């Protein structure tokens, strides 16, 4: 089928629920309306009230009950309506979900998925646009997955639901309906923890994920035309666990790298990637690794959010800066 | 005697049956306090002490709320406004509560209470700016209005702490925490209410129970019959009021305010109905039927107040058309002022995060300004990128 990213979410949930009657979908407004972005539309009609539930407004209980439900043997896929509402769940994610297996010495597990639309760019209200994936990736035991295409979205969400450990599945909401892609009707999976090389190149590695992927690809292509260089573009897809191998192999080949993400700069996931590159590929670097990110401020309300978001010109300048610098190790 | 030590610890005959020691909800839902009925009939002895001028003023606020809602939604449809939460159907609930408060009181809103903010002193221009996503609209300290709490429940413990400060200062002010029927489902609400009870905070929990939290009906939100009773477990009083009867709302809040100002946090549950969508992004036809909405249209608060004003003999003094015209002019002026408002450059994103901007943030700002100079084509992406 030819699907948008949000339709791929819906298709994945439908496929998972049809194939496994232990999969339960719930969250705020997910049943009657199909969620504020309609990601769960039609599921209640097909699978009934017991498996598709509207909950009270309580992110704490949504996350906490998913842990319990998963421990008991169900496969909860709970929706947090916007990434800005994940913080109330943080205690449950840190204290419970991420460490159930570890603290019970493998006796119990929490195979659960928390889905949430994340990021800015859709003129949403305050507290609806946060991109704090780096904070969640810092929690040991919690997998953080961020697809950027409809194909990956279906395949990775199905993988996440099959995962024996908890997954935070962040969906780039400004890409929800921005383009379509052909995806298989049948069940398929895309493994978690594996980056995708979106474009092969020789001169510089550009790494991104989720909401900034299309702009990163566009910027890379502009630079190729302008400079006559070839760029390798990597879509991380999972930031925890991290596919270090793909990154390091690429940097060893190109000698230069730029990381692009929407979250704030300081302590952002780019910092982790740059440290990883330094640890494992420093001697191959021909220039410092650059990052193009959001700023160290909250994502502004809609009046100025587009100033905050990295856009193709900013990404182009970041790539050019890395290209123009010489004299690495 | 401490709360724990409410009976002898000596063993002896059992103290009553299990039934006698069991708490349960009242079988009957408590009534909603009401002064004016759906047809405008009222008991003269029950009327709160409001002058004719004040009654007319209440009417003007309700009409202004109607005008704001209609025009904001139109502006949003034309792309001149962001997502907007209409308060149509809740005019009495908003205006009646705020009108009963005192000038020194603080208001902690949650978004759907336009006229309450205006009554407290916030300019209409700033309301428009807020819904346009301009952060300057949150500069309302002098108007004693806290920024709206869009993340549900987050303002509750904060407002409780703020009112705690008031009591520590022996101030006679209170804080009013506006919220909806979904808020009590959150952890912040429960924790904040308990804390308020323990510290005797002068906090008024004002619930506009409008029947729905986005698509979840009140029955899907809680197994309790009322919001007002939520306070019982925490030691708070609760008043349930007909939220479409502005005089009952005014009277209930005035009474509650008196109680609250003595250090008795109180919940007022104003039972109303959201006639419009949750926000301009919502489609209520997916979760409620037209018949239900039509029933509540019949009980719509502005018409009910008009009926009262007719029964009371004040309607002839009111030129409805002129009141509406005046409200529209007020809106026109506010929109003109909002259109003319200079919301500043990119430095606005950076400059209020800390008292003193850290060096790294300064570097980010300078680099961004330099970038915008060098790459003016970036404005094309910023201004013209498809939104959502």
Tab-separated table of N, CA and C in Angstrom, chain A residues 118 120 129 131-134 174 206-209 211-213 215-216 219 236 257-274 289-300 304-319 321, chain B residues 349-350 360-361 363-365 367-369 371-372 382:
chain	number	residue	atom	x	y	z
A	118	UNK	N	6.440	13.034	18.350
A	118	UNK	CA	7.412	13.935	18.975
A	118	UNK	C	7.813	15.045	17.997
A	120	UNK	N	8.631	19.341	16.879
A	120	UNK	CA	7.859	20.550	16.566
A	120	UNK	C	7.435	20.587	15.112
A	129	UNK	N	5.705	19.846	21.783
A	129	UNK	CA	6.675	19.701	20.691
A	129	UNK	C	8.059	19.225	21.120
A	131	UNK	N	11.582	17.563	21.988
A	131	UNK	CA	12.448	16.545	21.362
A	131	UNK	C	13.541	16.178	22.354
A	132	UNK	N	13.150	15.475	23.377
A	132	UNK	CA	14.101	15.177	24.458
A	132	UNK	C	14.569	13.726	24.404
A	133	UNK	N	14.735	13.197	23.189
A	133	UNK	CA	15.096	11.791	23.055
A	133	UNK	C	16.411	11.450	23.745
A	134	UNK	N	17.322	12.430	23.806
A	134	UNK	CA	18.610	12.153	24.449
A	134	UNK	C	18.417	11.801	25.926
A	174	UNK	N	5.867	15.885	12.427
A	174	UNK	CA	5.782	16.759	11.253
A	174	UNK	C	5.997	15.990	9.961
A	206	UNK	N	26.898	12.317	7.034
A	206	UNK	CA	25.894	13.153	7.697
A	206	UNK	C	24.915	12.215	8.403
A	207	UNK	N	24.817	12.393	9.718
A	207	UNK	CA	24.003	11.468	10.527
A	207	UNK	C	22.784	12.207	11.077
A	208	UNK	N	21.620	11.613	10.942
A	208	UNK	CA	20.425	12.206	11.530
A	208	UNK	C	19.407	11.105	11.811
A	209	UNK	N	18.216	11.519	12.223
A	209	UNK	CA	17.129	10.554	12.480
A	209	UNK	C	15.806	11.327	12.590
A	211	UNK	N	12.646	13.429	12.643
A	211	UNK	CA	12.045	14.616	12.026
A	211	UNK	C	12.971	15.372	11.088
A	212	UNK	N	14.286	15.278	11.303
A	212	UNK	CA	15.209	16.079	10.490
A	212	UNK	C	15.751	15.318	9.276
A	213	UNK	N	15.315	14.077	9.096
A	213	UNK	CA	15.878	13.282	7.995
A	213	UNK	C	15.623	13.872	6.608
A	215	UNK	N	15.004	16.916	5.595
A	215	UNK	CA	15.774	18.151	5.402
A	215	UNK	C	17.268	17.843	5.293
A	216	UNK	N	17.716	16.837	6.029
A	216	UNK	CA	19.135	16.464	5.975
A	216	UNK	C	19.478	15.901	4.596
A	219	UNK	N	19.524	18.771	2.128
A	219	UNK	CA	20.733	19.597	2.280
A	219	UNK	C	21.945	18.877	1.700
A	236	UNK	N	19.833	7.021	11.711
A	236	UNK	CA	20.116	6.133	12.858
A	236	UNK	C	18.952	5.190	13.169
A	257	UNK	N	32.457	14.260	9.492
A	257	UNK	CA	31.072	13.939	9.887
A	257	UNK	C	30.334	15.162	10.422
A	258	UNK	N	29.028	15.123	10.233
A	258	UNK	CA	28.118	16.141	10.780
A	258	UNK	C	26.931	15.393	11.366
A	259	UNK	N	26.475	15.823	12.535
A	259	UNK	CA	25.285	15.219	13.137
A	259	UNK	C	24.167	16.269	13.155
A	260	UNK	N	22.984	15.871	12.768
A	260	UNK	CA	21.840	16.794	12.712
A	260	UNK	C	20.715	16.260	13.592
A	261	UNK	N	20.263	17.063	14.541
A	261	UNK	CA	19.041	16.681	15.274
A	261	UNK	C	18.271	17.894	15.740
A	262	UNK	N	17.017	17.620	16.107
A	262	UNK	CA	16.103	18.711	16.441
A	262	UNK	C	16.173	19.118	17.917
A	263	UNK	N	16.571	18.197	18.783
A	263	UNK	CA	16.627	18.492	20.215
A	263	UNK	C	17.680	19.538	20.520
A	264	UNK	N	17.662	20.079	21.750
A	264	UNK	CA	18.653	21.086	22.125
A	264	UNK	C	20.084	20.575	21.966
A	265	UNK	N	20.998	21.524	21.782
A	265	UNK	CA	22.376	21.159	21.444
A	265	UNK	C	23.121	20.499	22.621
A	266	UNK	N	23.168	21.187	23.754
A	266	UNK	CA	24.036	20.721	24.844
A	266	UNK	C	23.490	19.452	25.480
A	267	UNK	N	24.306	18.440	25.531
A	267	UNK	CA	23.852	17.167	26.092
A	267	UNK	C	22.920	16.428	25.158
A	268	UNK	N	22.765	16.929	23.941
A	268	UNK	CA	21.914	16.266	22.953
A	268	UNK	C	22.567	14.974	22.489
A	269	UNK	N	21.841	14.197	21.679
A	269	UNK	CA	22.400	12.898	21.316
A	269	UNK	C	23.594	13.043	20.377
A	270	UNK	N	23.722	14.196	19.720
A	270	UNK	CA	24.904	14.430	18.877
A	270	UNK	C	26.176	14.316	19.712
A	271	UNK	N	26.099	14.772	20.948
A	271	UNK	CA	27.284	14.725	21.818
A	271	UNK	C	27.725	13.270	22.019
A	272	UNK	N	26.767	12.385	22.198
A	272	UNK	CA	27.086	10.972	22.381
A	272	UNK	C	27.720	10.405	21.106
A	273	UNK	N	27.174	10.815	19.966
A	273	UNK	CA	27.702	10.303	18.695
A	273	UNK	C	29.130	10.796	18.463
A	274	UNK	N	29.360	12.043	18.782
A	274	UNK	CA	30.698	12.599	18.576
A	274	UNK	C	31.699	11.908	19.512
A	289	UNK	N	34.109	16.926	14.199
A	289	UNK	CA	32.729	16.578	13.838
A	289	UNK	C	31.825	17.749	14.240
A	290	UNK	N	30.976	18.163	13.332
A	290	UNK	CA	30.073	19.282	13.611
A	290	UNK	C	28.693	18.779	13.960
A	291	UNK	N	27.931	19.668	14.580
A	291	UNK	CA	26.526	19.309	14.853
A	291	UNK	C	25.623	20.483	14.492
A	292	UNK	N	24.495	20.153	13.919
A	292	UNK	CA	23.451	21.134	13.613
A	292	UNK	C	22.232	20.686	14.410
A	293	UNK	N	21.817	21.506	15.348
A	293	UNK	CA	20.786	21.061	16.310
A	293	UNK	C	19.800	22.178	16.595
A	294	UNK	N	18.830	21.873	17.421
A	294	UNK	CA	18.028	22.931	18.010
A	294	UNK	C	18.919	23.725	18.956
A	295	UNK	N	18.364	24.776	19.520
A	295	UNK	CA	19.145	25.602	20.457
A	295	UNK	C	18.861	25.142	21.890
A	296	UNK	N	19.659	25.646	22.803
A	296	UNK	CA	19.492	25.259	24.211
A	296	UNK	C	18.344	26.025	24.870
A	297	UNK	N	17.212	26.012	24.218
A	297	UNK	CA	16.019	26.692	24.753
A	297	UNK	C	14.830	25.740	24.552
A	298	UNK	N	13.755	25.943	25.292
A	298	UNK	CA	12.567	25.127	25.014
A	298	UNK	C	12.081	25.401	23.585
A	299	UNK	N	11.460	24.431	22.945
A	299	UNK	CA	10.912	24.692	21.609
A	299	UNK	C	9.833	25.765	21.752
A	300	UNK	N	10.007	26.884	21.033
A	300	UNK	CA	9.076	28.009	21.242
A	300	UNK	C	7.657	27.673	20.807
A	304	UNK	N	7.343	31.269	16.767
A	304	UNK	CA	8.759	31.260	16.410
A	304	UNK	C	9.346	29.853	16.285
A	305	UNK	N	8.510	28.837	16.253
A	305	UNK	CA	9.073	27.489	16.274
A	305	UNK	C	9.909	27.189	15.032
A	306	UNK	N	9.567	27.808	13.895
A	306	UNK	CA	10.326	27.503	12.684
A	306	UNK	C	11.722	28.117	12.708
A	307	UNK	N	11.903	29.099	13.577
A	307	UNK	CA	13.265	29.618	13.744
A	307	UNK	C	14.115	28.619	14.515
A	308	UNK	N	13.456	27.900	15.393
A	308	UNK	CA	14.172	26.934	16.235
A	308	UNK	C	14.627	25.706	15.435
A	309	UNK	N	13.735	25.220	14.581
A	309	UNK	CA	14.000	23.928	13.925
A	309	UNK	C	15.156	24.026	12.936
A	310	UNK	N	16.063	23.062	12.946
A	310	UNK	CA	17.108	23.053	11.915
A	310	UNK	C	16.438	22.943	10.538
A	311	UNK	N	16.880	23.751	9.587
A	311	UNK	CA	16.291	23.689	8.247
A	311	UNK	C	17.411	23.442	7.229
A	312	UNK	N	17.082	23.172	5.968
A	312	UNK	CA	18.136	22.828	5.010
A	312	UNK	C	19.290	23.845	4.960
A	313	UNK	N	19.021	25.161	4.927
A	313	UNK	CA	20.188	26.072	4.905
A	313	UNK	C	21.115	25.895	6.111
A	314	UNK	N	20.536	25.688	7.285
A	314	UNK	CA	21.401	25.497	8.467
A	314	UNK	C	22.205	24.209	8.345
A	315	UNK	N	21.561	23.188	7.838
A	315	UNK	CA	22.256	21.898	7.701
A	315	UNK	C	23.358	22.029	6.644
A	316	UNK	N	23.027	22.729	5.551
A	316	UNK	CA	24.037	22.943	4.492
A	316	UNK	C	25.264	23.650	5.053
A	317	UNK	N	25.033	24.678	5.861
A	317	UNK	CA	26.164	25.424	6.417
A	317	UNK	C	27.000	24.535	7.342
A	318	UNK	N	26.323	23.669	8.083
A	318	UNK	CA	27.048	22.745	8.963
A	318	UNK	C	27.932	21.799	8.163
A	319	UNK	N	27.379	21.308	7.068
A	319	UNK	CA	28.159	20.372	6.230
A	319	UNK	C	29.333	21.116	5.601
A	321	UNK	N	30.887	23.673	6.702
A	321	UNK	CA	31.889	23.990	7.707
A	321	UNK	C	32.819	22.803	7.921
B	349	UNK	N	13.900	34.139	21.489
B	349	UNK	CA	13.948	32.711	21.819
B	349	UNK	C	14.936	32.429	22.946
B	350	UNK	N	15.942	33.279	23.046
B	350	UNK	CA	17.073	32.970	23.918
B	350	UNK	C	17.064	33.736	25.240
B	360	UNK	N	27.456	29.910	26.433
B	360	UNK	CA	27.146	29.005	25.317
B	360	UNK	C	25.877	29.442	24.587
B	361	UNK	N	24.905	29.886	25.355
B	361	UNK	CA	23.659	30.332	24.721
B	361	UNK	C	23.913	31.606	23.910
B	363	UNK	N	26.661	32.324	22.460
B	363	UNK	CA	27.338	31.867	21.236
B	363	UNK	C	26.310	31.347	20.226
B	364	UNK	N	25.345	30.578	20.736
B	364	UNK	CA	24.328	30.033	19.827
B	364	UNK	C	23.517	31.154	19.181
B	365	UNK	N	23.163	32.157	19.965
B	365	UNK	CA	22.392	33.286	19.430
B	365	UNK	C	23.201	34.041	18.378
B	367	UNK	N	25.737	33.051	16.629
B	367	UNK	CA	25.962	32.239	15.433
B	367	UNK	C	24.696	32.181	14.580
B	368	UNK	N	23.554	32.127	15.243
B	368	UNK	CA	22.289	32.043	14.496
B	368	UNK	C	22.003	33.360	13.780
B	369	UNK	N	22.265	34.476	14.462
B	369	UNK	CA	22.043	35.778	13.813
B	369	UNK	C	22.968	35.951	12.608
B	371	UNK	N	24.238	33.538	10.880
B	371	UNK	CA	23.759	32.612	9.852
B	371	UNK	C	22.602	33.226	9.049
B	372	UNK	N	21.665	33.867	9.772
B	372	UNK	CA	20.506	34.456	9.074
B	372	UNK	C	20.936	35.587	8.142
B	382	UNK	N	11.692	29.137	6.793
B	382	UNK	CA	11.051	29.461	8.072
B	382	UNK	C	9.617	29.954	7.850
